[in-house]
Short mmCIF file of C-alpha atoms in Angstrom, two decimals:
data_model
loop_
_atom_site.label_atom_id
_atom_site.label_comp_id
_atom_site.label_asym_id
_atom_site.label_seq_id
_atom_site.Cartn_x
_atom_site.Cartn_y
_atom_site.Cartn_z
CA UNK W 108 -1.20 140.14 154.01
CA UNK W 109 0.93 137.67 152.08
CA UNK W 110 3.75 135.91 153.95
CA UNK W 111 6.69 134.87 151.79
CA UNK W 112 8.31 131.44 152.03
CA UNK W 113 11.48 132.76 153.67
CA UNK W 114 9.46 134.35 156.49
CA UNK W 115 7.60 131.08 157.03
CA UNK W 116 10.92 129.26 157.26
CA UNK W 117 12.10 131.71 159.92
CA UNK W 118 8.81 131.34 161.79
CA UNK W 119 9.05 127.57 161.94
CA UNK W 120 12.73 127.74 163.00
CA UNK W 121 11.70 129.91 165.95
CA UNK W 122 8.84 127.56 166.78
CA UNK W 123 10.99 124.42 166.86
CA UNK W 124 13.64 126.19 168.95
CA UNK W 125 10.96 127.07 171.50
CA UNK W 126 9.81 123.43 171.41
CA UNK W 127 13.40 122.26 172.05
CA UNK W 128 13.78 124.68 174.97
CA UNK W 129 10.46 123.49 176.44
CA UNK W 130 11.51 119.85 176.17
CA UNK W 131 14.82 120.66 177.86
CA UNK W 132 12.99 122.48 180.67
CA UNK W 133 10.63 119.53 181.21
CA UNK W 134 13.63 117.20 181.31
CA UNK W 135 14.71 118.80 184.60
CA UNK W 136 11.33 118.05 186.18
CA UNK W 137 10.87 114.47 184.98
CA UNK W 138 13.99 112.48 185.76
CA UNK W 139 12.26 109.21 184.95
CA UNK W 140 11.84 110.31 181.33
CA UNK W 141 15.02 112.38 181.08
CA UNK W 142 16.36 110.15 178.30
CA UNK W 143 13.24 110.42 176.15
CA UNK W 144 12.90 114.17 176.71
CA UNK W 145 16.59 114.60 175.86
CA UNK W 146 16.11 112.71 172.60
CA UNK W 147 13.06 114.82 171.73
CA UNK W 148 15.05 117.98 172.51
CA UNK W 149 17.68 116.77 170.05
CA UNK W 150 14.93 116.06 167.50
CA UNK W 151 13.68 119.65 167.49
CA UNK W 152 17.23 120.98 167.39
CA UNK W 153 17.77 118.76 164.34
CA UNK W 154 14.65 120.29 162.78
CA UNK W 155 16.01 123.78 163.43
CA UNK W 156 19.41 122.92 161.95
CA UNK W 157 17.81 121.26 158.91
CA UNK W 158 15.56 124.25 158.30
CA UNK W 159 18.44 126.73 158.56
CA UNK W 160 20.44 124.68 156.06
CA UNK W 161 17.39 124.47 153.80
CA UNK W 162 16.89 128.24 153.85
CA UNK W 163 20.50 128.72 152.74
CA UNK W 164 20.84 125.68 150.50
CA UNK W 165 21.40 127.79 147.39
CA UNK W 166 24.58 129.18 148.98
CA UNK W 167 26.06 125.70 149.41
CA UNK W 168 27.77 123.87 146.52
CA UNK W 169 25.74 121.52 144.35
CA UNK W 170 23.12 119.45 146.12
CA UNK W 171 24.89 119.57 149.49
CA UNK W 172 22.44 122.04 151.02
CA UNK W 173 19.33 120.13 149.90
CA UNK W 174 20.72 116.75 150.89
CA UNK W 175 22.00 117.88 154.29
CA UNK W 176 18.80 119.78 155.08
CA UNK W 177 16.63 116.79 154.17
CA UNK W 178 18.78 114.36 156.17
CA UNK W 179 18.74 116.59 159.27
CA UNK W 180 14.96 117.03 159.16
CA UNK W 181 14.36 113.30 158.67
CA UNK W 182 16.77 112.62 161.56
CA UNK W 183 14.54 114.76 163.79
CA UNK W 184 11.45 112.72 162.94
CA UNK W 185 13.34 109.47 163.52
CA UNK W 186 14.53 110.74 166.92
CA UNK W 187 10.92 111.45 167.91
CA UNK W 188 10.03 107.89 166.86
CA UNK W 189 12.95 106.50 168.87
CA UNK W 190 11.94 108.45 171.98
CA UNK W 191 8.35 107.21 171.70
CA UNK W 192 9.59 103.63 171.34
CA UNK W 193 11.70 104.04 174.49
CA UNK W 194 8.56 104.76 176.55
CA UNK W 195 8.03 100.98 176.70
CA UNK W 196 11.67 100.12 177.37
CA UNK W 197 14.54 99.38 175.04
CA UNK W 198 14.30 100.38 171.37
CA UNK W 199 16.54 99.43 168.49
CA UNK W 200 18.24 101.91 166.20
CA UNK W 201 18.45 99.66 163.16
CA UNK W 202 15.39 101.07 161.37
CA UNK W 203 16.27 104.77 161.86
CA UNK W 204 19.84 104.16 160.72
CA UNK W 205 18.64 102.14 157.73
CA UNK W 206 16.23 104.91 156.67
CA UNK W 207 18.98 107.54 156.89
CA UNK W 208 21.41 105.30 154.99
CA UNK W 209 18.94 104.72 152.15
CA UNK W 210 18.08 108.42 151.97
CA UNK W 211 21.77 109.40 151.90
CA UNK W 212 22.39 106.84 149.14
CA UNK W 213 19.54 108.27 147.07
CA UNK W 214 20.96 111.78 147.37
CA UNK W 215 24.44 110.54 146.48
CA UNK W 216 23.33 108.60 143.40
CA UNK W 217 20.27 110.47 142.06
CA UNK W 218 20.55 113.89 143.69
CA UNK W 219 22.60 115.51 140.92
CA UNK W 220 20.18 114.39 138.20
CA UNK W 221 16.86 114.82 140.03
CA UNK W 222 17.39 117.32 142.86
CA UNK W 223 13.90 118.84 142.64
CA UNK W 224 12.18 115.46 142.63
CA UNK W 225 14.18 114.26 145.63
CA UNK W 226 13.70 117.50 147.58
CA UNK W 227 10.02 118.01 146.80
CA UNK W 228 8.61 114.50 146.65
CA UNK W 229 10.90 111.57 147.50
CA UNK W 230 12.30 113.27 150.62
CA UNK W 231 8.76 113.40 152.02
CA UNK W 232 8.38 109.60 152.11
CA UNK W 233 10.76 108.92 155.04
CA UNK W 234 9.01 111.70 157.01
CA UNK W 235 5.64 110.05 156.35
CA UNK W 236 7.13 106.68 157.36
CA UNK W 237 8.64 107.99 160.60
CA UNK W 238 5.47 109.83 161.63
CA UNK W 239 3.25 106.89 160.72
CA UNK W 240 5.40 104.56 162.82
CA UNK W 241 5.33 107.09 165.68
CA UNK W 242 1.52 107.06 165.65
CA UNK W 243 1.56 103.26 165.49
CA UNK W 244 3.95 102.91 168.42
CA UNK W 245 1.82 105.26 170.50
CA UNK W 246 -1.29 103.30 169.58
CA UNK W 247 0.32 100.04 170.71
CA UNK W 248 2.21 101.47 173.69
CA UNK W 249 1.59 99.72 177.03
CA UNK W 250 2.92 102.71 178.94
CA UNK W 251 0.82 105.36 177.20
CA UNK W 252 -2.36 103.30 176.89
CA UNK W 253 -4.14 104.83 179.90
CA UNK W 254 -3.26 108.47 179.18
CA UNK W 255 -5.56 110.92 177.38
CA UNK W 256 -2.64 112.82 175.84
CA UNK W 257 -1.84 109.74 173.76
CA UNK W 258 -4.82 110.54 171.51
CA UNK W 259 -3.48 114.01 170.76
CA UNK W 260 0.00 112.69 169.98
CA UNK W 261 -1.42 109.95 167.73
CA UNK W 262 -3.63 112.43 165.86
CA UNK W 263 -0.75 114.88 165.32
CA UNK W 264 1.76 112.23 164.22
CA UNK W 265 -0.79 110.41 162.06
CA UNK W 266 -2.07 113.61 160.43
CA UNK W 267 1.49 114.73 159.71
CA UNK W 268 2.23 111.34 158.14
CA UNK W 269 -0.82 111.61 155.86
CA UNK W 270 0.12 115.17 154.86
CA UNK W 271 3.62 114.13 153.78
CA UNK W 272 2.34 111.01 152.06
CA UNK W 273 0.00 113.21 150.04
CA UNK W 274 2.88 115.61 149.34
CA UNK W 275 4.93 112.71 147.95
CA UNK W 276 2.20 110.98 145.94
CA UNK W 277 -0.58 113.46 145.16
CA UNK W 278 1.31 116.73 144.66
CA UNK W 279 3.28 115.59 141.58
CA UNK W 280 0.04 114.55 139.87
CA UNK W 281 -1.62 117.92 140.58
CA UNK W 282 1.47 119.85 139.44
CA UNK W 283 1.63 117.77 136.25
CA UNK W 284 -2.03 118.57 135.52
CA UNK W 285 -2.14 122.27 136.43
CA UNK W 286 1.43 123.52 136.18
CA UNK W 287 4.51 124.44 138.21
CA UNK W 288 2.92 127.65 139.50
CA UNK W 289 1.38 125.51 142.27
CA UNK W 290 4.80 124.61 143.73
CA UNK W 291 5.12 127.78 145.92
CA UNK W 292 1.55 127.22 147.10
CA UNK W 293 2.36 123.71 148.24
CA UNK W 294 5.58 125.01 149.80
CA UNK W 295 3.63 127.50 151.92
CA UNK W 296 1.10 124.83 152.87
CA UNK W 297 3.98 122.67 154.05
CA UNK W 298 5.37 125.48 156.19
CA UNK W 299 1.99 126.29 157.76
CA UNK W 300 1.40 122.63 158.54
CA UNK W 301 4.93 122.37 159.91
CA UNK W 302 4.28 125.23 162.33
CA UNK W 303 1.17 123.44 163.60
CA UNK W 304 3.13 120.20 164.02
CA UNK W 305 5.98 121.90 165.87
CA UNK W 306 3.46 123.33 168.35
CA UNK W 307 1.09 120.38 168.75
CA UNK W 308 3.58 117.48 168.84
CA UNK W 309 5.65 118.84 171.76
CA UNK W 310 2.39 119.59 173.59
CA UNK W 311 1.25 116.00 173.14
CA UNK W 312 4.56 114.45 174.20
CA UNK W 313 4.97 116.70 177.24
CA UNK W 314 1.36 116.09 178.30
CA UNK W 315 2.03 112.36 178.02
CA UNK W 316 5.07 112.59 180.31
CA UNK W 317 3.19 114.77 182.79
CA UNK W 318 0.22 112.40 182.91
CA UNK W 319 2.57 109.51 183.60
CA UNK W 320 4.21 111.46 186.43
CA UNK W 321 0.82 112.30 187.94
CA UNK W 322 -0.27 108.67 187.71
CA UNK W 323 2.95 107.56 189.41
CA UNK W 324 2.45 110.09 192.21
CA UNK W 325 -1.14 108.91 192.69
CA UNK W 326 -0.06 105.27 192.75
CA UNK W 327 2.65 106.09 195.31
CA UNK W 328 0.06 107.81 197.51
CA UNK W 329 -2.08 104.66 197.39
CA UNK W 330 0.75 102.16 197.93
CA UNK W 331 2.25 100.85 201.15
CA UNK W 332 5.99 101.53 200.97
CA UNK W 333 7.12 98.46 202.91
CA UNK W 334 5.07 95.72 201.23
CA UNK W 335 4.16 97.18 197.84
CA UNK W 336 0.49 96.43 198.50
CA UNK W 337 -2.20 99.07 198.35
CA UNK W 338 -2.66 101.07 201.52
CA UNK W 339 -5.94 101.79 203.31
CA UNK W 340 -6.75 104.73 201.04
CA UNK W 341 -6.24 102.72 197.84
CA UNK W 342 -8.12 99.73 199.27
CA UNK W 343 -11.25 101.73 200.04
CA UNK W 344 -11.22 103.52 196.66
CA UNK W 345 -10.75 100.44 194.50
CA UNK W 346 -12.72 98.14 196.79
CA UNK W 347 -15.79 100.35 196.63
CA UNK W 348 -15.71 100.23 192.83
CA UNK W 349 -15.35 96.44 192.83
CA UNK W 350 -18.29 95.99 195.21
CA UNK W 351 -20.46 98.23 193.05
CA UNK W 352 -20.09 95.75 190.21
CA UNK W 353 -20.62 92.41 191.96
CA UNK W 354 -20.64 90.63 195.31
CA UNK W 355 -17.33 89.72 196.92
CA UNK W 356 -15.81 88.00 199.92
CA UNK W 357 -13.49 89.87 202.25
CA UNK W 358 -10.69 88.35 204.32
CA UNK W 359 -9.38 90.40 207.25
CA UNK W 360 -5.94 89.33 208.59
CA UNK W 361 -4.05 90.16 211.77
CA UNK W 362 -0.59 88.72 212.41
CA UNK W 363 -0.53 86.90 215.77
CA UNK W 364 1.68 88.34 218.55
CA UNK W 365 3.41 90.69 216.13
CA UNK W 366 4.52 93.08 218.88
CA UNK W 367 6.34 90.20 220.55
CA UNK W 368 8.16 89.47 217.27
CA UNK W 369 9.32 93.08 217.06
CA UNK W 370 10.37 93.15 220.73
CA UNK W 371 12.25 89.86 220.55
CA UNK W 372 13.84 90.00 217.08
CA UNK W 373 13.89 93.70 216.20
CA UNK W 374 11.99 95.84 213.72
CA UNK W 375 14.04 94.67 210.72
CA UNK W 376 12.90 91.10 211.40
CA UNK W 377 9.33 92.34 211.90
CA UNK W 378 9.46 94.09 208.52
CA UNK W 379 10.68 90.86 206.92
CA UNK W 380 7.68 89.02 208.40
CA UNK W 381 5.30 91.68 207.07
CA UNK W 382 6.81 91.47 203.58
CA UNK W 383 6.61 87.68 203.68
CA UNK W 384 2.92 87.77 204.55
CA UNK W 385 2.24 90.36 201.84
CA UNK W 386 3.95 88.22 199.20
CA UNK W 387 2.17 85.08 200.39
CA UNK W 388 -1.25 86.73 200.37
CA UNK W 389 -0.70 88.38 196.98
CA UNK W 390 0.26 85.10 195.31
CA UNK W 391 -2.40 82.94 197.00
CA UNK W 392 -5.30 85.37 196.55
CA UNK W 393 -4.97 85.43 192.76
CA UNK W 394 -4.65 88.17 190.13
CA UNK W 395 -8.21 89.49 190.51
CA UNK W 396 -7.99 89.99 194.27
CA UNK W 397 -7.45 93.37 195.90
CA UNK W 398 -4.89 92.85 198.68
CA UNK W 399 -3.94 95.72 200.97
CA UNK W 400 -2.08 96.54 204.14
CA UNK W 401 -4.56 98.51 206.25
CA UNK W 402 -1.99 99.51 208.87
CA UNK W 403 0.53 97.90 211.22
CA UNK W 404 0.08 94.13 211.05
CA UNK W 405 -3.47 94.34 209.66
CA UNK W 406 -4.19 93.24 206.09
CA UNK W 407 -7.27 92.63 203.95
CA UNK W 408 -8.05 90.80 200.73
CA UNK W 409 -11.19 91.48 198.69
CA UNK W 410 -12.10 88.56 196.43
CA UNK W 411 -14.61 89.60 193.72
CA UNK W 412 -17.15 86.92 192.82
CA UNK W 413 -16.09 84.54 195.63
CA UNK W 414 -18.61 82.90 197.93
CA UNK W 415 -17.86 81.93 201.53
CA UNK W 416 -16.75 78.40 200.67
CA UNK W 417 -14.23 79.45 198.01
CA UNK W 418 -12.99 82.40 200.08
CA UNK W 419 -12.50 80.17 203.12
CA UNK W 420 -10.22 77.91 201.10
CA UNK W 421 -8.18 80.94 200.03
CA UNK W 422 -7.94 82.31 203.58
CA UNK W 423 -6.92 78.99 205.10
CA UNK W 424 -4.42 78.47 202.29
CA UNK W 425 -2.80 81.85 202.98
CA UNK W 426 -2.58 81.14 206.71
CA UNK W 427 -1.07 77.69 206.10
CA UNK W 428 1.51 78.87 203.57
CA UNK W 429 2.50 81.84 205.72
CA UNK W 430 3.10 79.68 208.80
CA UNK W 431 5.20 77.26 206.76
CA UNK W 432 7.18 79.96 204.96
CA UNK W 433 8.01 81.90 208.13
CA UNK W 434 10.15 79.08 209.51
CA UNK W 435 11.54 77.97 206.14
CA UNK W 436 15.24 78.46 205.53
CA UNK W 437 14.45 80.97 202.75
CA UNK W 438 12.16 82.94 205.07
CA UNK W 439 12.93 85.07 208.12
CA UNK W 440 13.24 81.95 210.31
CA UNK W 441 10.77 83.32 212.85
CA UNK W 442 7.64 81.30 213.68
CA UNK W 443 4.61 83.44 212.77
CA UNK W 444 0.90 82.80 212.30
CA UNK W 445 -2.13 84.84 211.30
CA UNK W 446 -5.75 85.05 212.42
CA UNK W 447 -8.40 85.51 209.75
CA UNK W 448 -11.95 86.86 209.65
CA UNK W 449 -14.21 86.24 206.66
CA UNK W 450 -17.37 87.99 205.47
CA UNK W 451 -19.23 88.13 202.16
CA UNK W 452 -21.66 90.60 200.63
CA UNK W 453 -21.91 93.56 198.28
CA UNK W 454 -22.41 97.32 198.16
CA UNK W 455 -20.93 98.68 201.40
CA UNK W 456 -17.23 98.02 201.88
CA UNK W 457 -17.12 99.59 205.33
CA UNK W 458 -19.90 97.31 206.57
CA UNK W 459 -18.25 94.28 204.99
CA UNK W 460 -14.89 95.07 206.61
CA UNK W 461 -16.58 95.58 209.98
CA UNK W 462 -18.23 92.16 209.71
CA UNK W 463 -14.91 90.55 208.77
CA UNK W 464 -13.20 92.35 211.68
CA UNK W 465 -15.77 90.99 214.15
CA UNK W 466 -15.08 87.48 212.86
CA UNK W 467 -11.34 88.20 213.16
CA UNK W 468 -11.72 89.18 216.84
CA UNK W 469 -13.50 85.87 217.46
CA UNK W 470 -10.63 84.02 215.81
CA UNK W 471 -8.13 85.79 218.08
CA UNK W 472 -10.27 85.18 221.16
CA UNK W 473 -10.56 81.49 220.26
CA UNK W 474 -6.79 80.97 220.34
CA UNK W 475 -5.49 82.66 217.13
CA UNK W 476 -4.02 80.97 214.04
CA UNK W 477 -7.50 80.18 212.76
CA UNK W 478 -10.27 81.47 210.48
CA UNK W 479 -13.74 82.50 211.62
CA UNK W 480 -16.71 83.36 209.40
CA UNK W 481 -18.94 86.34 210.12
CA UNK W 482 -22.61 85.76 210.85
CA UNK W 483 -24.92 86.24 207.88
#
């Protein structure tokens, strides 16, 4: 059964309206990306408006219908690009506005003389540009880098860009060689491809936002709320993977007389001491270390590739800096020290932590505020 061009237009209008409604629905569930989802909702509404104007362009005077329809559709693609750019933070509007200004100028100056050329070929170039830049921004995005849905969104945006580039550059050559009878064929191909885009692109963008939300929820479940360090669950998951790759040293920490600090100065002061130690340990252990709060006043730091000598220097440095910072005028002003146990090995994180804990108990039994090394 043959589907006429008008029916295809109506089909794609319905598809983009469903996409806009889906984006708006997702916006309620993902407050963090409400701005981006709102912009993408506007993009698909712009598509719908542009398509409706395009269907009825013959009823509008002169080139108004063609120009307005083209500008609305291009605006939708530029809004998708802007929303993708916002995933990594602030994004400038200069390029989208410049593209629209140039396109409007072309319609105003050349539209009366070459309406078919502008509608059929030249108007495709800004769409190809916007979609190509969307794929590029997704490829370079720091935020989307870890998410599988990024590949789908890149493929859809990149494929759409190539289709419209071919429409602008290849179609006129084929039509010139074989005749104008091919124009309705290419028009239908454009509509079919547009339906696929209006289904696949929202799927990719929504999947991207959902993956980010899931990753944030997982990170929150593995993070200690007070200190921002990993909690016990996150420490054992990531630590086991690190030990599978290479040997490591493990420092076990216990803040000395922490209950007395809470009893004497209050829990707010105790929390300040815990945050101070977490910040001190995180900075001193280095970027490759896995530092975690295991519970209460107990902390651990896994140092991949460190031997006992290097790890001892790190542990003693943390203890020294913490003791100095606790009484500093920028700190909580409460004298605090930490006892440290050290062990080194590979393979079994539970066994390594147990060895470091035994050394830690010896440090506490020997008077606290010191570091002890576990037996080999």
